[in-house]
Short mmCIF file of C-alpha atoms in Angstrom, two decimals:
data_model
loop_
_atom_site.label_atom_id
_atom_site.label_comp_id
_atom_site.label_asym_id
_atom_site.label_seq_id
_atom_site.Cartn_x
_atom_site.Cartn_y
_atom_site.Cartn_z
CA UNK A 1426 91.24 105.84 110.70
CA UNK A 1427 92.03 105.67 106.97
CA UNK A 1428 89.36 103.70 104.74
CA UNK A 1429 89.68 102.28 101.21
CA UNK A 1430 86.76 102.08 98.78
CA UNK A 1431 86.32 99.91 95.74
CA UNK A 1432 83.17 100.95 94.48
CA UNK A 1433 82.71 98.12 91.80
CA UNK A 1434 82.01 94.88 93.77
CA UNK A 1435 81.34 92.79 90.76
CA UNK A 1436 82.43 93.31 87.01
CA UNK A 1437 82.12 91.10 84.24
CA UNK A 1438 83.60 91.61 80.88
CA UNK A 1439 84.21 89.89 77.63
CA UNK A 1440 87.62 88.96 76.49
CA UNK A 1441 89.74 92.00 74.77
CA UNK A 1442 87.52 94.56 76.85
CA UNK A 1443 89.42 97.18 78.65
CA UNK A 1444 89.23 97.19 82.46
CA UNK A 1445 89.27 100.05 85.06
CA UNK A 1446 88.72 99.29 88.57
CA UNK A 1447 88.29 102.05 91.07
CA UNK A 1448 90.05 102.73 94.29
CA UNK A 1449 89.63 105.66 96.69
CA UNK A 1450 91.33 106.24 100.12
CA UNK A 1451 90.58 108.54 102.73
CA UNK A 1452 93.87 109.62 104.21
CA UNK A 1453 95.44 112.75 103.34
CA UNK A 1454 99.02 112.24 104.19
CA UNK A 1455 101.86 110.14 102.65
CA UNK A 1456 100.73 106.77 101.55
CA UNK A 1457 102.14 103.65 99.93
CA UNK A 1458 99.47 102.11 97.71
CA UNK A 1459 98.98 98.43 96.35
CA UNK A 1460 96.93 96.24 94.28
CA UNK A 1461 96.77 92.70 95.08
CA UNK A 1462 95.00 89.90 93.10
CA UNK A 1463 93.65 86.59 94.40
CA UNK A 1464 93.16 84.12 91.46
CA UNK A 1465 90.75 81.23 92.26
CA UNK A 1466 92.18 78.76 94.85
CA UNK A 1467 95.39 80.66 94.94
CA UNK A 1468 97.27 82.85 97.49
CA UNK A 1469 96.72 86.74 97.57
CA UNK A 1470 99.51 88.04 95.36
CA UNK A 1471 101.10 91.64 94.53
CA UNK A 1472 100.16 93.11 91.30
CA UNK A 1473 101.66 96.36 91.67
CA UNK A 1474 102.65 98.98 94.11
CA UNK A 1475 103.26 102.70 94.31
CA UNK A 1476 105.66 104.40 96.64
CA UNK A 1477 106.89 107.56 94.93
CA UNK A 1478 107.94 109.05 91.66
CA UNK A 1479 106.13 108.48 88.53
CA UNK A 1480 102.40 108.15 89.35
CA UNK A 1481 101.82 105.67 86.54
CA UNK A 1482 102.88 102.45 87.59
CA UNK A 1483 103.37 99.27 85.69
CA UNK A 1484 102.71 95.75 87.40
CA UNK A 1485 102.66 92.21 86.13
CA UNK A 1486 100.43 90.70 83.51
CA UNK A 1487 100.03 94.06 81.73
CA UNK A 1488 98.26 95.82 84.54
CA UNK A 1489 99.01 99.50 85.32
CA UNK A 1490 97.81 101.97 87.84
CA UNK A 1491 97.48 105.65 88.25
CA UNK A 1492 97.94 107.48 91.39
CA UNK A 1493 96.01 110.88 91.46
CA UNK A 1494 96.88 112.53 94.69
CA UNK A 1495 94.22 115.24 94.28
CA UNK A 1496 91.58 112.63 93.86
CA UNK A 1497 92.87 110.20 96.44
CA UNK A 1498 92.57 107.59 93.92
CA UNK A 1499 94.75 104.72 92.65
CA UNK A 1500 92.69 102.97 89.73
CA UNK A 1501 93.79 99.70 88.08
CA UNK A 1502 93.67 99.48 84.24
CA UNK A 1503 94.36 96.98 81.69
CA UNK A 1504 93.69 97.66 78.04
CA UNK A 1505 92.55 94.28 76.94
CA UNK A 1506 91.57 91.48 79.71
CA UNK A 1507 91.99 87.80 79.18
CA UNK A 1508 89.88 85.02 80.52
CA UNK A 1509 92.84 84.07 82.91
CA UNK A 1510 92.37 87.52 84.55
CA UNK A 1511 89.17 86.22 86.20
CA UNK A 1512 90.07 86.87 89.89
CA UNK A 1513 89.31 89.14 93.11
CA UNK A 1514 91.33 92.32 93.09
CA UNK A 1515 92.23 94.38 96.35
CA UNK A 1516 93.47 97.63 96.72
CA UNK A 1517 95.40 98.41 99.87
CA UNK A 1518 96.88 101.52 101.30
CA UNK A 1519 99.81 101.81 103.84
CA UNK A 1520 99.92 105.14 105.78
CA UNK A 1521 103.62 106.30 105.90
CA UNK A 1522 103.71 106.80 109.69
CA UNK A 1523 101.62 103.67 110.64
CA UNK A 1524 104.22 101.18 110.28
CA UNK A 1525 103.56 98.29 108.05
CA UNK A 1526 99.87 97.92 108.38
CA UNK A 1527 97.64 97.77 105.35
CA UNK A 1528 94.17 98.89 105.06
CA UNK A 1529 92.18 97.02 102.31
CA UNK A 1530 89.32 97.86 100.22
CA UNK A 1531 86.25 95.45 100.13
CA UNK A 1532 87.54 93.79 96.79
CA UNK A 1533 86.25 93.77 93.26
CA UNK A 1534 85.36 90.23 91.72
CA UNK A 1535 86.19 90.36 87.69
CA UNK A 1536 84.69 87.67 85.55
CA UNK A 1537 86.02 87.63 82.15
CA UNK A 1538 83.79 85.56 79.80
CA UNK A 1539 85.62 83.93 76.89
CA UNK B 232 110.91 82.73 96.86
CA UNK B 233 108.95 83.81 100.11
CA UNK B 234 106.87 81.14 101.55
CA UNK B 235 104.06 81.45 104.13
CA UNK B 236 102.46 78.40 105.37
CA UNK B 237 99.23 77.85 107.25
CA UNK B 238 98.51 74.78 109.38
CA UNK B 239 95.17 73.85 107.59
CA UNK B 240 93.37 74.77 104.58
CA UNK B 241 90.03 73.87 106.00
CA UNK B 242 88.78 73.33 109.45
CA UNK B 243 85.60 72.78 111.23
CA UNK B 244 84.93 73.23 114.71
CA UNK B 245 82.01 73.49 117.28
CA UNK B 246 80.89 76.58 119.29
CA UNK B 247 83.09 77.00 122.11
CA UNK B 248 85.85 75.00 121.12
CA UNK B 249 89.48 76.53 121.48
CA UNK B 250 90.98 76.90 117.89
CA UNK B 251 94.55 77.48 116.99
CA UNK B 252 95.62 78.62 113.51
CA UNK B 253 99.31 78.40 113.04
CA UNK B 254 101.52 80.29 110.31
CA UNK B 255 105.08 79.75 109.51
CA UNK B 256 107.15 82.09 107.10
CA UNK B 257 110.75 81.23 105.90
CA UNK B 258 112.29 84.42 105.05
CA UNK B 259 113.03 85.93 108.48
CA UNK B 260 110.53 88.58 108.23
CA UNK B 261 110.08 90.69 111.31
CA UNK B 262 106.50 91.50 110.76
CA UNK B 263 103.50 89.05 110.78
CA UNK B 264 99.90 89.62 110.31
CA UNK B 265 96.66 87.85 110.81
CA UNK B 266 93.47 89.03 108.80
CA UNK B 267 90.27 87.69 108.15
CA UNK B 268 88.64 87.78 104.66
CA UNK B 269 84.95 88.07 104.20
CA UNK B 270 82.96 88.66 101.16
CA UNK B 271 82.34 92.50 100.37
CA UNK B 272 84.45 93.45 103.45
CA UNK B 273 87.81 92.77 101.99
CA UNK B 274 90.59 92.08 104.48
CA UNK B 275 90.29 93.14 107.91
CA UNK B 276 93.39 93.10 110.39
CA UNK B 277 93.08 91.16 113.53
CA UNK B 278 96.34 91.31 115.13
CA UNK B 279 100.07 91.78 113.94
CA UNK B 280 103.44 91.39 115.39
CA UNK B 281 106.67 93.38 114.76
CA UNK B 282 108.94 91.01 116.65
CA UNK B 283 109.08 88.08 118.76
CA UNK B 284 106.75 88.38 121.92
CA UNK B 285 105.49 91.66 120.49
CA UNK B 286 101.94 92.18 119.33
CA UNK B 287 99.49 94.93 118.44
CA UNK B 288 95.86 94.87 118.21
CA UNK B 289 94.49 95.45 114.52
CA UNK B 290 91.01 96.56 113.50
CA UNK B 291 89.00 93.58 114.91
CA UNK B 292 90.92 91.81 117.74
CA UNK B 293 87.69 90.92 119.99
CA UNK B 294 87.47 87.27 120.50
CA UNK B 295 91.11 86.35 119.32
CA UNK B 296 94.60 86.32 120.72
CA UNK B 297 97.84 85.70 119.19
CA UNK B 298 101.26 84.23 120.09
CA UNK B 299 104.68 84.61 118.59
CA UNK B 300 107.29 82.75 120.46
CA UNK B 301 109.55 82.43 117.55
CA UNK B 302 110.16 84.79 114.73
CA UNK B 303 109.18 82.47 111.96
CA UNK B 304 105.89 81.38 113.74
CA UNK B 305 102.66 83.32 114.43
CA UNK B 306 99.55 81.78 115.82
CA UNK B 307 96.12 83.01 116.18
CA UNK B 308 94.01 81.68 118.95
CA UNK B 309 90.07 81.65 119.21
CA UNK B 310 89.60 81.09 122.98
CA UNK B 311 85.94 80.05 122.51
CA UNK B 312 84.92 79.77 118.84
CA UNK B 313 81.48 81.45 118.00
CA UNK B 314 79.58 81.04 114.70
CA UNK B 315 80.33 84.81 113.86
CA UNK B 316 83.94 83.79 113.46
CA UNK B 317 83.37 81.51 110.45
CA UNK B 318 85.56 83.08 107.85
CA UNK B 319 88.63 82.81 105.74
CA UNK B 320 91.92 83.60 107.54
CA UNK B 321 94.80 84.83 105.99
CA UNK B 322 98.24 85.08 107.51
CA UNK B 323 101.08 87.35 105.97
CA UNK B 324 104.64 88.52 106.58
CA UNK B 325 106.92 91.52 105.64
CA UNK B 326 110.03 93.01 106.44
CA UNK B 327 109.97 95.82 108.90
CA UNK B 328 110.64 98.56 106.35
CA UNK B 329 107.63 100.95 106.06
CA UNK B 330 105.24 100.13 103.17
CA UNK B 331 107.08 96.95 102.30
CA UNK B 332 105.19 94.26 100.37
CA UNK B 333 103.25 91.83 102.32
CA UNK B 334 103.46 88.07 101.40
CA UNK B 335 100.26 85.92 101.96
CA UNK B 336 99.76 82.23 103.02
CA UNK B 337 96.94 80.17 101.21
CA UNK B 338 94.42 80.78 103.93
CA UNK B 339 92.41 78.61 106.30
CA UNK B 340 88.74 78.43 105.85
CA UNK B 341 87.38 77.96 109.52
CA UNK B 342 83.83 76.78 109.78
CA UNK B 343 82.36 77.06 113.29
CA UNK B 344 79.13 75.20 113.72
#
């Protein structure tokens, strides 16, 4: 079975710092990749997704992620974080021939200090 | 906007009780999912359904069952609640298309005493 690893469980940054959250997955075939975000007290919502094409994907709120197939990675980045980015971030992988099931990473809690 | 609603935000039950968690989506999605969310473990799939009356086990189905009698509604049942089922339960839905985005409900925080 495929697995998804998020190596940073907790990240604390000051406002305006740059962010990179790591995500690695174990499956070698065709995958669709997602980053979801859960703001305090809110629903889990989609930040961005990669299906095919340009491996650099841009999402909402200035986030982007880069798919590097050779490294089985899909890291999330933001050049300058804001206090409102404080949230928990989840990477998820959909294996192409496994229907619509997602496998999620363990999540990374980001705290941005004002 | 897609809306996924869950019957309760917070629920407290006693060990051995039968627990029903209900989820309703309003976008005519074929797929519906139940996850549990635990700190450090992310979201783990309990069951999913790709059509009315159809269900498939996810990664952690033990101790749970599901019911999907109508397309818009997907219920999670804990036949005999145990303390290790204390968790946040999330429902999601999506179109059947492979790789399609899942839309999540607000979650039900269940505490089993």
